[in-house]
mmCIF file of C-alpha atoms in Angstrom:
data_model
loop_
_atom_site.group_PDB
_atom_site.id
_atom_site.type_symbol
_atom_site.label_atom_id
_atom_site.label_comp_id
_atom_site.label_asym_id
_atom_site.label_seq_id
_atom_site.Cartn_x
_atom_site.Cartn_y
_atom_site.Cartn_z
ATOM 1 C CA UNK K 1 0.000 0.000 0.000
ATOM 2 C CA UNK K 2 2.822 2.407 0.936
ATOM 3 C CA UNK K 3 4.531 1.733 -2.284
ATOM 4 C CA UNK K 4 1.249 2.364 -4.759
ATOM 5 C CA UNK K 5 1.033 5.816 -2.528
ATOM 6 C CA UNK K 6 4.449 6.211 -3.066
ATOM 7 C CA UNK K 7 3.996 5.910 -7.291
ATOM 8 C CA UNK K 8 0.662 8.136 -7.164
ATOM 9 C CA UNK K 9 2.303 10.987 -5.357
ATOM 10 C CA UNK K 10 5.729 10.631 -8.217
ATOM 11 C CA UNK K 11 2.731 10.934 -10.520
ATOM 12 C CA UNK K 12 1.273 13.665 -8.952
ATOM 13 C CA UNK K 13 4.640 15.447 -8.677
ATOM 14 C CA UNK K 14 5.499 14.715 -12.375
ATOM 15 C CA UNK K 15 1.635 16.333 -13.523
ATOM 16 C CA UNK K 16 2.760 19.397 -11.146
ATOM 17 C CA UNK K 17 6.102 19.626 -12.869
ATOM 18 C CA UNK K 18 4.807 19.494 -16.489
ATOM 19 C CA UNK K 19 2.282 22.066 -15.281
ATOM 20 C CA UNK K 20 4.431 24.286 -14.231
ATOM 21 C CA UNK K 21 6.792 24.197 -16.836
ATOM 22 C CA UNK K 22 3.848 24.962 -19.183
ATOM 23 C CA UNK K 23 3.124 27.677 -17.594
ATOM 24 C CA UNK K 24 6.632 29.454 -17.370
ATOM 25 C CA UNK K 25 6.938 29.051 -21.205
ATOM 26 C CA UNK K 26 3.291 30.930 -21.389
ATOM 27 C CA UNK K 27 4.617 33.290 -18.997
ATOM 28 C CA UNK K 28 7.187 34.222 -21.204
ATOM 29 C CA UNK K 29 5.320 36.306 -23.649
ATOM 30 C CA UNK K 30 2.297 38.485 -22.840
ATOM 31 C CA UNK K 31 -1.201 38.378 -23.832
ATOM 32 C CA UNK K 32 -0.890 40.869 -26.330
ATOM 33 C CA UNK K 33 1.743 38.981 -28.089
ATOM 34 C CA UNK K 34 0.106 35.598 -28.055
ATOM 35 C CA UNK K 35 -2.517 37.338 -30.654
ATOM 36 C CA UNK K 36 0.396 36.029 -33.108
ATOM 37 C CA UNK K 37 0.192 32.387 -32.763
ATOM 38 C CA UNK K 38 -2.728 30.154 -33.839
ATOM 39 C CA UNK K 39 -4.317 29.342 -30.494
ATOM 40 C CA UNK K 40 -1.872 31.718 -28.998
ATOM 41 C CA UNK K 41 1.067 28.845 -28.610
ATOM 42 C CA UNK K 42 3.699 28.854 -29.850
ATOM 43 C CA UNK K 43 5.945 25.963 -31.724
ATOM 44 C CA UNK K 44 6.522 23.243 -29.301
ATOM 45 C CA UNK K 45 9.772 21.189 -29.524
ATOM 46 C CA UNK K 46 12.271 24.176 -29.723
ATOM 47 C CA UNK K 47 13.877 23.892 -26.217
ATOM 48 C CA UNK K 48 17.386 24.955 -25.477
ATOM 49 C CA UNK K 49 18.534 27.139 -23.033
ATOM 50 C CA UNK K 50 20.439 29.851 -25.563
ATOM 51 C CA UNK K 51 16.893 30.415 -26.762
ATOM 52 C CA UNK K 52 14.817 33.411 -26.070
ATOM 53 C CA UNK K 53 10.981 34.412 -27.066
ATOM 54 C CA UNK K 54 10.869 37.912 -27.835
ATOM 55 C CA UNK K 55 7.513 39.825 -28.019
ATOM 56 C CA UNK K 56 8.788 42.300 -30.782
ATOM 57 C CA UNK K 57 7.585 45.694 -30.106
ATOM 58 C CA UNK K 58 7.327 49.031 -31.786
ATOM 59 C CA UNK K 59 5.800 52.296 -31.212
ATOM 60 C CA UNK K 60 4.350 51.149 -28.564
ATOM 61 C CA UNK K 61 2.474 48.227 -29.802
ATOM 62 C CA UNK K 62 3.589 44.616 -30.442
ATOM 63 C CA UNK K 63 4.021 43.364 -33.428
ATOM 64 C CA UNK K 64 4.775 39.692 -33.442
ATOM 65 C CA UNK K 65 6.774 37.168 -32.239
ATOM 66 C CA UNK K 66 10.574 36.045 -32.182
ATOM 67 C CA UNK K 67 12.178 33.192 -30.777
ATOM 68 C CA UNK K 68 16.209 34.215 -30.766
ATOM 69 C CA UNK K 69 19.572 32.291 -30.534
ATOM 70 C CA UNK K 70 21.495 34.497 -28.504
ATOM 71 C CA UNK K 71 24.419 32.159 -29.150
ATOM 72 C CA UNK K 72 24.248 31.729 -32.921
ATOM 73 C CA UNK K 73 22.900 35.470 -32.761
ATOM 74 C CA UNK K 74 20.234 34.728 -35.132
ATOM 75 C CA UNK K 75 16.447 34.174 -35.026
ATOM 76 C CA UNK K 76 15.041 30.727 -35.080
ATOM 77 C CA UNK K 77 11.915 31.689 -36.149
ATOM 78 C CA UNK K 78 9.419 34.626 -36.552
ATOM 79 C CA UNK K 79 6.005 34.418 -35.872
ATOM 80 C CA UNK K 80 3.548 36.823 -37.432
ATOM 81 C CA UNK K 81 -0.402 37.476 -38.730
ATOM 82 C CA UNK K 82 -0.551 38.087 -42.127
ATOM 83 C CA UNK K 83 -1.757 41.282 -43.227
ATOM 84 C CA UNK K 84 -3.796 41.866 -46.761
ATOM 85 C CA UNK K 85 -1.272 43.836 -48.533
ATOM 86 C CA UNK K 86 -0.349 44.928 -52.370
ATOM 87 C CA UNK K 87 3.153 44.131 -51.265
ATOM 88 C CA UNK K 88 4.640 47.513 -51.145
ATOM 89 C CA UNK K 89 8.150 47.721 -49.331
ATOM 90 C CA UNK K 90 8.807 50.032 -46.907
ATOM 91 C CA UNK K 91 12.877 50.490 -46.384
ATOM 92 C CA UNK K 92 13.358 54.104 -45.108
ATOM 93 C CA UNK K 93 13.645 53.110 -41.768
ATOM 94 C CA UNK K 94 16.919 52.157 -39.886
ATOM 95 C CA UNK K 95 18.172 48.899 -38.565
ATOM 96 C CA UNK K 96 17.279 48.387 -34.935
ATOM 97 C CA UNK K 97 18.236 45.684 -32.456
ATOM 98 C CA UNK K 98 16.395 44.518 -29.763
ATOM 99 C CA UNK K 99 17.139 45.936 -25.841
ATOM 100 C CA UNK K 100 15.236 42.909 -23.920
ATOM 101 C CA UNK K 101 18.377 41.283 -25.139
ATOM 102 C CA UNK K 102 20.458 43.321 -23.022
ATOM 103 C CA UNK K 103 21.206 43.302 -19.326
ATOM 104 C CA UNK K 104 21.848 47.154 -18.937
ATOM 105 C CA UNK K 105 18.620 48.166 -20.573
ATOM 106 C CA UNK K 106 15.309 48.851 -18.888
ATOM 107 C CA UNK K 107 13.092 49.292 -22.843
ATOM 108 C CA UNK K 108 10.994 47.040 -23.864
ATOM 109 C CA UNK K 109 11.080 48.439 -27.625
ATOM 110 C CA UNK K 110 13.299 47.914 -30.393
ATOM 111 C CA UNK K 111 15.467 50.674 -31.425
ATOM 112 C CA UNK K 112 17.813 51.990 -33.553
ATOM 113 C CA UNK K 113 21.351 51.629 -33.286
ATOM 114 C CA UNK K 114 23.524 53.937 -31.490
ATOM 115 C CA UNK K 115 25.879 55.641 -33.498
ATOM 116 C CA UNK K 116 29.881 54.926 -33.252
ATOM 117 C CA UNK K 117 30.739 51.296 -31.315
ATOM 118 C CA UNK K 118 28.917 52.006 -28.223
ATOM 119 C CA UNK K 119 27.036 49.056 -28.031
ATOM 120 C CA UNK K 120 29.303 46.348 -26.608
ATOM 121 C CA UNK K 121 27.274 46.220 -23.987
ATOM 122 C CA UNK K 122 24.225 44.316 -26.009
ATOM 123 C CA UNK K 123 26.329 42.220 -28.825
ATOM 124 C CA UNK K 124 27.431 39.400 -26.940
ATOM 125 C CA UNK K 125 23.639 39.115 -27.002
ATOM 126 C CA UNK K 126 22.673 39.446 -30.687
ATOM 127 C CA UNK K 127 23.771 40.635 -34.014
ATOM 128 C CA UNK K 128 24.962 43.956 -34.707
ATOM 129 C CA UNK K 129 25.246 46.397 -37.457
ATOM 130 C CA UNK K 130 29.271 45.433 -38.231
ATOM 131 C CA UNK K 131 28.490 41.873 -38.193
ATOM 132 C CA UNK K 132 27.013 42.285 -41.714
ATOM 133 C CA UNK K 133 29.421 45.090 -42.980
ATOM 134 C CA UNK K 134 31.619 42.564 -44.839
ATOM 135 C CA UNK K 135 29.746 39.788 -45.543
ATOM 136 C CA UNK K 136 29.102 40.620 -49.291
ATOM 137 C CA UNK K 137 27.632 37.521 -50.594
ATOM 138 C CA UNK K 138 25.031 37.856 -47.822
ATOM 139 C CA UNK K 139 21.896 40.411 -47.555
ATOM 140 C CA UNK K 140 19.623 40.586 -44.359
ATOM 141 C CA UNK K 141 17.020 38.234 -45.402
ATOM 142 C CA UNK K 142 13.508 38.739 -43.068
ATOM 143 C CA UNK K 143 11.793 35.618 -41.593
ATOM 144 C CA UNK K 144 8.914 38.179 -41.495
ATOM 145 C CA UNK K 145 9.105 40.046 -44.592
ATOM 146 C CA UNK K 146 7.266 43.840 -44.687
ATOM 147 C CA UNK K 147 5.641 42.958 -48.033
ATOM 148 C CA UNK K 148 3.395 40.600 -45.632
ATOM 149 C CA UNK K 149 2.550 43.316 -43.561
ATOM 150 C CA UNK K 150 -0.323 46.374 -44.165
ATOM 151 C CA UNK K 151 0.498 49.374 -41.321
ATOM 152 C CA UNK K 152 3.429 51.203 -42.171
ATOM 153 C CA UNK K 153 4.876 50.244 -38.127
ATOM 154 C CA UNK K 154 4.261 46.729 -38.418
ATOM 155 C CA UNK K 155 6.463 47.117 -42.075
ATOM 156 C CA UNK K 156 8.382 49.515 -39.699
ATOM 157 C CA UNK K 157 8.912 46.335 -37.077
ATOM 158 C CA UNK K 158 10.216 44.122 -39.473
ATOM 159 C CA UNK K 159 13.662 45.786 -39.429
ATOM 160 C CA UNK K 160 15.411 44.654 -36.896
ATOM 161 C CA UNK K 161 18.632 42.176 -36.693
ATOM 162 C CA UNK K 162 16.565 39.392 -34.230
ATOM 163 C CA UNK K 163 14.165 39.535 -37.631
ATOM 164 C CA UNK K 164 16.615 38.692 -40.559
ATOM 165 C CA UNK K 165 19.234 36.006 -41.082
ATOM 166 C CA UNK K 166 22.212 36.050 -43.678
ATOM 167 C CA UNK K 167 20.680 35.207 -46.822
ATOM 168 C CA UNK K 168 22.691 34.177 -50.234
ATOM 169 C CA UNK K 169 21.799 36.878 -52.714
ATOM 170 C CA UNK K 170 20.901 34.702 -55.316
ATOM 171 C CA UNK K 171 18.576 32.950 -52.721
ATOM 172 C CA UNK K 172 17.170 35.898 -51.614
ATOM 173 C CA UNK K 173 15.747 37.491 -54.436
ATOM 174 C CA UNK K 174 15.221 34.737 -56.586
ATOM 175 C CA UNK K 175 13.389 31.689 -55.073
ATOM 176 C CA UNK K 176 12.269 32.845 -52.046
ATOM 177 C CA UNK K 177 11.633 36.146 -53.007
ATOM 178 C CA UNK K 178 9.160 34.787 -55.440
ATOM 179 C CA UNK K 179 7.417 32.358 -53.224
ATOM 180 C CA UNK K 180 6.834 35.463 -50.461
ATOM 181 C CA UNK K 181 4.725 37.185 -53.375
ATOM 182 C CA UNK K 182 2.953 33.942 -54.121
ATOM 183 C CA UNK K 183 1.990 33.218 -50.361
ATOM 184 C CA UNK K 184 0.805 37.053 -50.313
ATOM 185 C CA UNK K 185 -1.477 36.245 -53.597
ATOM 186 C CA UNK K 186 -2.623 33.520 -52.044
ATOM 187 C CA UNK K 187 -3.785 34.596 -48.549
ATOM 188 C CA UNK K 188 -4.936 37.875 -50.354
ATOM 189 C CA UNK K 189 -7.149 35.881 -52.506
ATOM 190 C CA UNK K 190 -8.731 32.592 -50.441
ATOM 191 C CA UNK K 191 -8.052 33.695 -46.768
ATOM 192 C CA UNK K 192 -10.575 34.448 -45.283
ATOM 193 C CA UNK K 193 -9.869 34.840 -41.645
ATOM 194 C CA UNK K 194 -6.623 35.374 -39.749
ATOM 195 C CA UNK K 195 -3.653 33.652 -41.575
ATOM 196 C CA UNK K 196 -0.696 32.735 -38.673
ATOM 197 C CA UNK K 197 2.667 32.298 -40.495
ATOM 198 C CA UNK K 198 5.842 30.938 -38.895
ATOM 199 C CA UNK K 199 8.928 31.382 -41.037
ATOM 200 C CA UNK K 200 12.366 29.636 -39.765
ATOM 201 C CA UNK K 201 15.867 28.316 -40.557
ATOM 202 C CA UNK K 202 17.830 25.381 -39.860
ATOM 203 C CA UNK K 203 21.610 25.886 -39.035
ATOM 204 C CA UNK K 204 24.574 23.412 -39.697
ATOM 205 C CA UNK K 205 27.388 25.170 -38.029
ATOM 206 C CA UNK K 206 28.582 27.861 -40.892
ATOM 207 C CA UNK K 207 29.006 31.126 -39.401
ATOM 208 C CA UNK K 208 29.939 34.660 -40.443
ATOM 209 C CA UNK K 209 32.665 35.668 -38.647
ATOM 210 C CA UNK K 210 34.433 39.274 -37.698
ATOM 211 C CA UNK K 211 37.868 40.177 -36.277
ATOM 212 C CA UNK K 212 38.121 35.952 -35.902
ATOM 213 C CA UNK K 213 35.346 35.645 -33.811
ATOM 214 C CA UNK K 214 31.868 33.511 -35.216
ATOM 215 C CA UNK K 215 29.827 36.039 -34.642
ATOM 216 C CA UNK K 216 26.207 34.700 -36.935
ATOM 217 C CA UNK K 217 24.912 31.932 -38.161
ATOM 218 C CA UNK K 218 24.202 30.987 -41.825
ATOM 219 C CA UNK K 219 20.915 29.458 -41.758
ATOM 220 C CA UNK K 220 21.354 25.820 -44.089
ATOM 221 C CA UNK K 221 17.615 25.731 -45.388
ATOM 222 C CA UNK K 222 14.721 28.105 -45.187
ATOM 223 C CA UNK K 223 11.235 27.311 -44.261
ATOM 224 C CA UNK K 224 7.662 28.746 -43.294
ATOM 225 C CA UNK K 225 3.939 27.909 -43.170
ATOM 226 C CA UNK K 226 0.579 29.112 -42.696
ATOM 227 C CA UNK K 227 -2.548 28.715 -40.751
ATOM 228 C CA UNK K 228 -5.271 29.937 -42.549
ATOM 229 C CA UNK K 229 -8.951 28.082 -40.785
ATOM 230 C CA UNK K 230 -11.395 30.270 -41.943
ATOM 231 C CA UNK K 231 -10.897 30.127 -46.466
ATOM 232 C CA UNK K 232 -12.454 29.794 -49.355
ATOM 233 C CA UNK K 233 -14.476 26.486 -49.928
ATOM 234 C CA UNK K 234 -14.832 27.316 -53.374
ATOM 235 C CA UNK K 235 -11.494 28.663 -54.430
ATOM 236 C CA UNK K 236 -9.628 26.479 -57.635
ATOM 237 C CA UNK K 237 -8.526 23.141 -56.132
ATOM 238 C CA UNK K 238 -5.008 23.855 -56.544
ATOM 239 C CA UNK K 239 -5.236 26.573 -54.474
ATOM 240 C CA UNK K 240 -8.152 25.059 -52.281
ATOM 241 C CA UNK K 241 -6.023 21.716 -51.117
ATOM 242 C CA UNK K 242 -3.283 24.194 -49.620
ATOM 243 C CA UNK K 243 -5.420 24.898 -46.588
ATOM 244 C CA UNK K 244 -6.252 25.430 -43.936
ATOM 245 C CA UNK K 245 -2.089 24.700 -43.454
ATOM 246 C CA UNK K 246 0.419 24.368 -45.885
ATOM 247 C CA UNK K 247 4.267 24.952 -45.920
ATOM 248 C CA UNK K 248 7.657 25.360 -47.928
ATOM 249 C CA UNK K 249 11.220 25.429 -47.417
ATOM 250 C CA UNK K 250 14.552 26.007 -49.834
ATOM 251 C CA UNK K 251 18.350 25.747 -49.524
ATOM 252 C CA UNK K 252 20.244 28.854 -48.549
ATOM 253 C CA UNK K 253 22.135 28.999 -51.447
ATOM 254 C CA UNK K 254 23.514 29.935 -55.072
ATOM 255 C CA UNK K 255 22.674 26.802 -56.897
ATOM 256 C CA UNK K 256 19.362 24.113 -55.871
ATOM 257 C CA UNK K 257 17.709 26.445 -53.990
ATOM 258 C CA UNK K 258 14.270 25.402 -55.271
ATOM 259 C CA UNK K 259 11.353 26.017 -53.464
ATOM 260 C CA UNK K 260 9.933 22.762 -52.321
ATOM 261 C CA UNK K 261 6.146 23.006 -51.235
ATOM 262 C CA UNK K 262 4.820 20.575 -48.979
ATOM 263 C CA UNK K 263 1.944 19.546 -46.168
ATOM 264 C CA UNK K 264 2.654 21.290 -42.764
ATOM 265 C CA UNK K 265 3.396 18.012 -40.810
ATOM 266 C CA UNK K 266 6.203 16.723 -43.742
ATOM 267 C CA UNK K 267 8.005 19.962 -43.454
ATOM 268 C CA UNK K 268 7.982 18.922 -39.779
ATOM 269 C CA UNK K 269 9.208 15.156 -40.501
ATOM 270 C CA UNK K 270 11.755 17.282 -42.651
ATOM 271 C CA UNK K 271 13.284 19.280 -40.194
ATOM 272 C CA UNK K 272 12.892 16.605 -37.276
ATOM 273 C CA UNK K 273 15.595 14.917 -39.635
ATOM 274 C CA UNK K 274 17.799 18.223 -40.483
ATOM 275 C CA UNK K 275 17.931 20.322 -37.356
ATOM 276 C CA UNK K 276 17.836 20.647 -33.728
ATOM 277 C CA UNK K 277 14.136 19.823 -32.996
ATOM 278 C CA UNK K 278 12.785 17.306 -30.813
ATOM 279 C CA UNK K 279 9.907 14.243 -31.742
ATOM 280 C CA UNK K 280 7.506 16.330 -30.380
ATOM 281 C CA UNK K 281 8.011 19.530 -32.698
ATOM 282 C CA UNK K 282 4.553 20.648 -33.771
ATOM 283 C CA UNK K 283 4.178 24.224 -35.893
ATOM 284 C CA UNK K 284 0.769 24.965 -35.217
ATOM 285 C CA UNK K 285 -1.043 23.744 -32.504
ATOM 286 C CA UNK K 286 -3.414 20.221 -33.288
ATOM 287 C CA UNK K 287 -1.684 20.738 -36.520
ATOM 288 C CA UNK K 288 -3.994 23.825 -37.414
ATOM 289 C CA UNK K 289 -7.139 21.465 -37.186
ATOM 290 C CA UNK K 290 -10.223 23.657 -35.971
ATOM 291 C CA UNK K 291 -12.261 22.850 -32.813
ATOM 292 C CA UNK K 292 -15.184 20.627 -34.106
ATOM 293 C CA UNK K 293 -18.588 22.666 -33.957
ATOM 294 C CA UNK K 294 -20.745 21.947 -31.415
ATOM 295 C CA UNK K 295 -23.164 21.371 -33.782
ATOM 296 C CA UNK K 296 -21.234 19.229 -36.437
ATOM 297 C CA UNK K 297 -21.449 15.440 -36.268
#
């Protein structure tokens, strides 16, 4: 008898544990910034101490969501609602970084970077400015891009370091640039409700490096997908059997850097095999399958 106590109170502890460990991750972004994921959770599987969830805010308002590799000093993912757009750019705004990164800053917004080298205090943190300066076959690529974004802040928001990655040129504005517009069209068109987008990378250990020092990391593939519930039944099939979820990813570089499109959970099976993720990795919450309606069958 004392030993089947004994097992139901390690149960009980375990249940606590999990419980509380759930709710220290939910802890660590706000209610306004859970608006961003679909069911407001985030990706599950992603666990490693040198990662940080950052609610990304500007002008006072948050604007989406950013889990960071303060090692590797790039973001692991972005997390964003699409915005109906005609894809204009906005790029007269300057690079910012992100002060909840640093320890000697009390600012919950991102902001633009001091002049001169006065910010040692923040780059041991995340990337900086001079970290790009010299990398010429690599542009600041954005996991959330501005031409999926309406309000010029939220296009404002999207450029910031913890928000871009060193992308190959070629890469950049070839391939993936081209499947950005065609995942605008698309939501544009047959989305009918909120569309939640997650765009990532997958590292392999190439870095950029300054003054000998690896300083960011060169993401190996690109991904993303969406989470669109609420679209439209009647749309052509070939765009109709790409919801409510679909995905795509492409190699970061010069040459076979096709754009592979795929279901949601294969891109997962994908990266399970290629990165850092655990069995459990899920995108989207109950793989962006609605509640039933109380009145279905």
């Amino acid at each position: 008898m004392a030993m089947l106590w004994s097992l139901v109170a390690l149960i009980a502890a375990l249940l606590a544990g999990m419980l509380e460990v759930r709710a220290s991750v939910e802890k660590e972004l706000s209610s306004e910034c859970r608006e961003f994921l679909y069911m407001g959770t985030p990706p599950v599987g992603l666990e490693d101490h040198s990662l940080k969830k950052i609610c990304q805010r500007y002008n006072f308002k948050p604007r989406y969501v950013t889990l960071y590799d303060t090692i590797d000093h790039v973001p692991v993912y972005s997390a964003y609602v699409f915005k109906r757009s005609d894809g204009e750019k906005m790029v007269d705004v300057p690079w910012m970084y992100e002060p909840q990164l640093s320890t000697s800053s009390d600012t919950g917004e991102m902001q633009s970077f001091p002049q001169g080298h006065t910010h040692q205090n923040f780059e041991d943190a995340q990337a900086v400015l001079e970290d790009y300066a010299n990398a010429i076959n690599y542009e600041r690529g954005h996991l959330n891009p501005d031409e999926h974004q309406a309000d010029p802040d939220d296009k404002a928001a999207t450029y910031t370091l913890t928000n871009v990655v060193p992308q190959v040129r070629e890469f950049n504005i070839g391939p993936w640039k081209t499947q950005e517009h065609r995942i605008r069209k698309r939501l544009n068109n047959y989305c009918r409700g909120k569309a939640y987008v997650v765009t990532g990378i997958t590292t392999s250990g190439n870095m950029i490096r300054r003054h000998n020092i690896d300083r960011v990391a060169i993401p190996t593939y690109m991904w993303s997908a969406y989470c669109c519930t609420d679209f439209d039944h009647n749309a052509p099939y070939e765009e109709r059997y790409r919801f409510p979820a679909f995905a795509h990813y492409g190699l970061n570089d010069k040459v076979n850097n096709k754009i592979v499109e795929l279901s949601v959970k294969k891109l997962e099976d994908f990266l399970k095999s290629s990165t850092f993720v655990d069995k459990n990795f899920q995108i989207f919450m109950d793989d962006c399958v609605p509640p039933a309606s109380p009145h279905s069958n």
